[in-house]
């Protein structure tokens, strides 16, 4: 049985290093792990309870919920914008948190990683995303972390998949998440 891991990228930029990192995760996923890169976060409207009505949920938000519901785990990739996560990722988490107490990520293992230009690799954004996902009902895996600093220079001419150190670290992250997502639920 393959473990399905849904990857969400908090950057919409075409040349995003976090998107490249997510592409590397798809490529480097070990046997038995299927990492699917979600497309379409830009189309999801800002969360608003007035439009989150059963039978009338915006199609883009419904697709995100369906993708998350069908996944065994989530892997979030986020840069750091002004000391926190980008709005597009926070918005996705907000949609996935509803309905309250029974959202699409409720109880699912979630790991947050990423890269940023700064010397700490986006740790503030990663911490904020973990906090938000935990409140939204996801089972945040706190001890699996990867924050890669200096993205603009480190990945200027090298794709993350071709950086041996990053590839090894990313493979370890996915392998550990795969193991946790494949564990049977506690009775």
Tab-separated table of C-alpha atoms in Angstrom:
chain	number	residue	atom	x	y	z
A	1	UNK	CA	0.000	0.000	0.000
A	2	UNK	CA	1.369	3.387	-0.977
A	3	UNK	CA	1.277	6.270	1.486
A	4	UNK	CA	-0.168	9.395	-0.129
A	5	UNK	CA	1.559	12.626	0.889
A	6	UNK	CA	0.023	15.900	-0.283
A	7	UNK	CA	2.555	18.700	-0.800
A	8	UNK	CA	1.390	22.314	-0.475
A	9	UNK	CA	3.718	25.150	-1.489
A	10	UNK	CA	3.280	28.561	0.122
A	11	UNK	CA	4.862	30.468	-2.749
A	12	UNK	CA	3.078	31.222	-6.011
A	13	UNK	CA	6.197	32.501	-7.793
A	14	UNK	CA	7.062	30.453	-10.897
A	15	UNK	CA	10.740	30.227	-9.946
A	16	UNK	CA	10.078	29.603	-6.252
A	17	UNK	CA	12.827	27.690	-4.496
A	18	UNK	CA	10.167	26.155	-2.247
A	19	UNK	CA	8.332	24.896	-5.305
A	20	UNK	CA	11.620	23.446	-6.550
A	21	UNK	CA	12.083	21.809	-3.165
A	22	UNK	CA	8.591	20.299	-3.464
A	23	UNK	CA	9.402	19.077	-6.985
A	24	UNK	CA	12.511	17.451	-5.530
A	25	UNK	CA	10.339	15.743	-2.904
A	26	UNK	CA	8.171	14.249	-5.647
A	27	UNK	CA	11.288	13.013	-7.428
A	28	UNK	CA	13.068	11.701	-4.305
A	29	UNK	CA	10.118	9.985	-2.622
A	30	UNK	CA	11.109	6.496	-1.489
A	31	UNK	CA	9.291	3.366	-2.610
A	32	UNK	CA	5.840	3.212	-1.074
A	33	UNK	CA	5.517	6.992	-0.770
A	34	UNK	CA	3.560	8.948	-3.351
A	35	UNK	CA	4.202	12.700	-2.986
A	36	UNK	CA	1.647	14.728	-4.961
A	37	UNK	CA	2.331	18.421	-5.542
A	38	UNK	CA	-0.953	20.312	-5.216
A	39	UNK	CA	-1.687	22.872	-7.904
A	40	UNK	CA	-4.284	25.594	-7.525
A	41	UNK	CA	-3.747	27.418	-4.223
A	42	UNK	CA	-3.877	30.737	-6.091
A	43	UNK	CA	-7.472	30.052	-7.200
A	44	UNK	CA	-8.858	29.536	-3.695
A	45	UNK	CA	-10.769	32.568	-2.399
A	46	UNK	CA	-9.900	33.970	0.999
A	47	UNK	CA	-11.681	31.994	3.692
A	48	UNK	CA	-15.071	33.442	4.545
A	49	UNK	CA	-17.752	31.571	6.482
A	50	UNK	CA	-20.392	33.208	4.323
A	51	UNK	CA	-19.187	31.234	1.280
A	52	UNK	CA	-18.301	28.056	3.185
A	53	UNK	CA	-21.790	26.650	2.949
A	54	UNK	CA	-22.531	22.964	2.390
A	55	UNK	CA	-23.386	22.417	-1.246
A	56	UNK	CA	-22.017	25.816	-2.277
A	57	UNK	CA	-18.331	25.703	-1.281
A	58	UNK	CA	-16.204	27.345	-4.012
A	59	UNK	CA	-14.930	24.662	-6.396
A	60	UNK	CA	-11.246	25.511	-5.789
A	61	UNK	CA	-11.667	25.139	-2.027
A	62	UNK	CA	-13.633	21.901	-2.437
A	63	UNK	CA	-10.815	20.461	-4.610
A	64	UNK	CA	-8.245	21.318	-1.936
A	65	UNK	CA	-10.356	19.678	0.774
A	66	UNK	CA	-10.859	16.589	-1.390
A	67	UNK	CA	-7.119	16.302	-2.079
A	68	UNK	CA	-6.285	16.637	1.621
A	69	UNK	CA	-9.007	14.198	2.650
A	70	UNK	CA	-7.548	11.624	0.243
A	71	UNK	CA	-4.018	12.041	1.586
A	72	UNK	CA	-2.461	10.092	4.431
A	73	UNK	CA	-0.171	13.004	5.389
A	74	UNK	CA	0.729	16.540	4.359
A	75	UNK	CA	4.091	18.130	3.651
A	76	UNK	CA	4.051	21.930	3.665
A	77	UNK	CA	6.788	23.981	1.996
A	78	UNK	CA	6.936	27.611	2.994
A	79	UNK	CA	9.170	30.609	2.479
A	80	UNK	CA	9.176	33.407	5.023
A	81	UNK	CA	7.359	36.634	4.178
A	82	UNK	CA	7.896	39.427	6.717
A	83	UNK	CA	8.636	36.948	9.477
A	84	UNK	CA	5.712	34.612	8.879
A	85	UNK	CA	4.108	32.297	6.340
A	86	UNK	CA	2.593	33.604	3.100
A	87	UNK	CA	-1.130	34.382	3.045
A	88	UNK	CA	-1.792	31.725	0.406
A	89	UNK	CA	-0.619	28.963	2.753
A	90	UNK	CA	-2.505	30.367	5.751
A	91	UNK	CA	-5.630	30.571	3.600
A	92	UNK	CA	-5.250	26.915	2.564
A	93	UNK	CA	-4.894	25.910	6.221
A	94	UNK	CA	-8.027	27.924	7.077
A	95	UNK	CA	-10.079	26.123	4.408
A	96	UNK	CA	-8.709	22.755	5.520
A	97	UNK	CA	-9.624	23.448	9.156
A	98	UNK	CA	-13.352	23.474	8.446
A	99	UNK	CA	-15.837	22.205	9.307
A	100	UNK	CA	-14.653	22.876	12.829
A	101	UNK	CA	-13.442	19.691	14.504
A	102	UNK	CA	-13.761	17.619	11.335
A	103	UNK	CA	-11.568	19.377	8.774
A	104	UNK	CA	-9.752	17.533	6.000
A	105	UNK	CA	-6.450	17.511	7.933
A	106	UNK	CA	-7.883	16.505	11.284
A	107	UNK	CA	-5.546	13.975	12.890
A	108	UNK	CA	-3.293	13.658	9.829
A	109	UNK	CA	0.493	13.865	10.201
A	110	UNK	CA	1.801	17.205	8.915
A	111	UNK	CA	5.416	18.284	8.447
A	112	UNK	CA	6.464	21.871	7.653
A	113	UNK	CA	9.770	22.560	5.897
A	114	UNK	CA	11.202	25.039	3.441
A	115	UNK	CA	13.872	27.426	2.366
A	116	UNK	CA	14.293	31.189	2.570
A	117	UNK	CA	16.940	33.769	1.769
A	118	UNK	CA	17.685	34.626	5.396
A	119	UNK	CA	20.304	32.979	7.566
A	120	UNK	CA	17.762	30.798	9.393
A	121	UNK	CA	15.942	29.408	6.358
A	122	UNK	CA	12.465	30.582	7.307
A	123	UNK	CA	12.177	29.092	10.795
A	124	UNK	CA	9.714	31.773	11.957
A	125	UNK	CA	7.388	30.983	9.065
A	126	UNK	CA	7.765	27.259	9.689
A	127	UNK	CA	6.935	27.715	13.374
A	128	UNK	CA	3.873	29.830	12.533
A	129	UNK	CA	2.671	27.248	9.999
A	130	UNK	CA	3.091	24.446	12.564
A	131	UNK	CA	1.090	26.467	15.089
A	132	UNK	CA	-1.708	27.142	12.609
A	133	UNK	CA	-1.853	23.535	11.365
A	134	UNK	CA	-1.973	22.228	14.932
A	135	UNK	CA	-4.860	24.508	15.835
A	136	UNK	CA	-6.566	23.459	12.579
A	137	UNK	CA	-6.494	19.841	13.759
A	138	UNK	CA	-3.453	18.436	11.985
A	139	UNK	CA	-1.064	16.179	13.883
A	140	UNK	CA	2.065	18.334	13.635
A	141	UNK	CA	5.268	16.315	13.658
A	142	UNK	CA	7.471	18.708	15.619
A	143	UNK	CA	10.700	16.734	15.433
A	144	UNK	CA	10.884	16.590	11.640
A	145	UNK	CA	12.298	19.919	10.497
A	146	UNK	CA	14.254	21.238	7.549
A	147	UNK	CA	14.982	24.955	7.182
A	148	UNK	CA	17.461	25.706	4.415
A	149	UNK	CA	19.049	29.197	4.592
A	150	UNK	CA	20.440	31.296	1.764
A	151	UNK	CA	18.042	30.061	-0.914
A	152	UNK	CA	18.783	32.837	-3.406
A	153	UNK	CA	22.484	32.010	-3.554
A	154	UNK	CA	22.347	28.294	-2.754
A	155	UNK	CA	19.836	27.518	-5.501
A	156	UNK	CA	20.895	30.220	-7.989
A	157	UNK	CA	22.336	27.638	-10.359
A	158	UNK	CA	21.457	24.357	-8.665
A	159	UNK	CA	18.018	22.767	-8.340
A	160	UNK	CA	17.447	21.441	-4.801
A	161	UNK	CA	17.200	17.895	-6.197
A	162	UNK	CA	20.771	18.252	-7.492
A	163	UNK	CA	22.179	19.507	-4.179
A	164	UNK	CA	23.439	16.308	-2.516
A	165	UNK	CA	23.085	17.608	1.043
A	166	UNK	CA	19.549	18.916	0.482
A	167	UNK	CA	18.509	15.778	-1.409
A	168	UNK	CA	19.691	13.584	1.477
A	169	UNK	CA	17.931	15.744	4.079
A	170	UNK	CA	14.721	15.892	2.048
A	171	UNK	CA	14.749	12.131	1.477
A	172	UNK	CA	15.100	11.637	5.249
A	173	UNK	CA	12.132	13.972	5.899
A	174	UNK	CA	9.915	12.095	3.446
A	175	UNK	CA	11.057	8.688	4.696
A	176	UNK	CA	10.236	9.606	8.289
A	177	UNK	CA	6.867	11.142	7.348
A	178	UNK	CA	6.101	8.061	5.250
A	179	UNK	CA	6.811	5.849	8.259
A	180	UNK	CA	4.558	7.894	10.535
A	181	UNK	CA	1.731	8.135	8.005
A	182	UNK	CA	1.892	4.393	7.377
A	183	UNK	CA	1.531	3.515	11.076
A	184	UNK	CA	-1.856	2.125	12.019
A	185	UNK	CA	-3.980	4.486	14.096
A	186	UNK	CA	-3.991	3.911	17.841
A	187	UNK	CA	-7.122	2.196	19.103
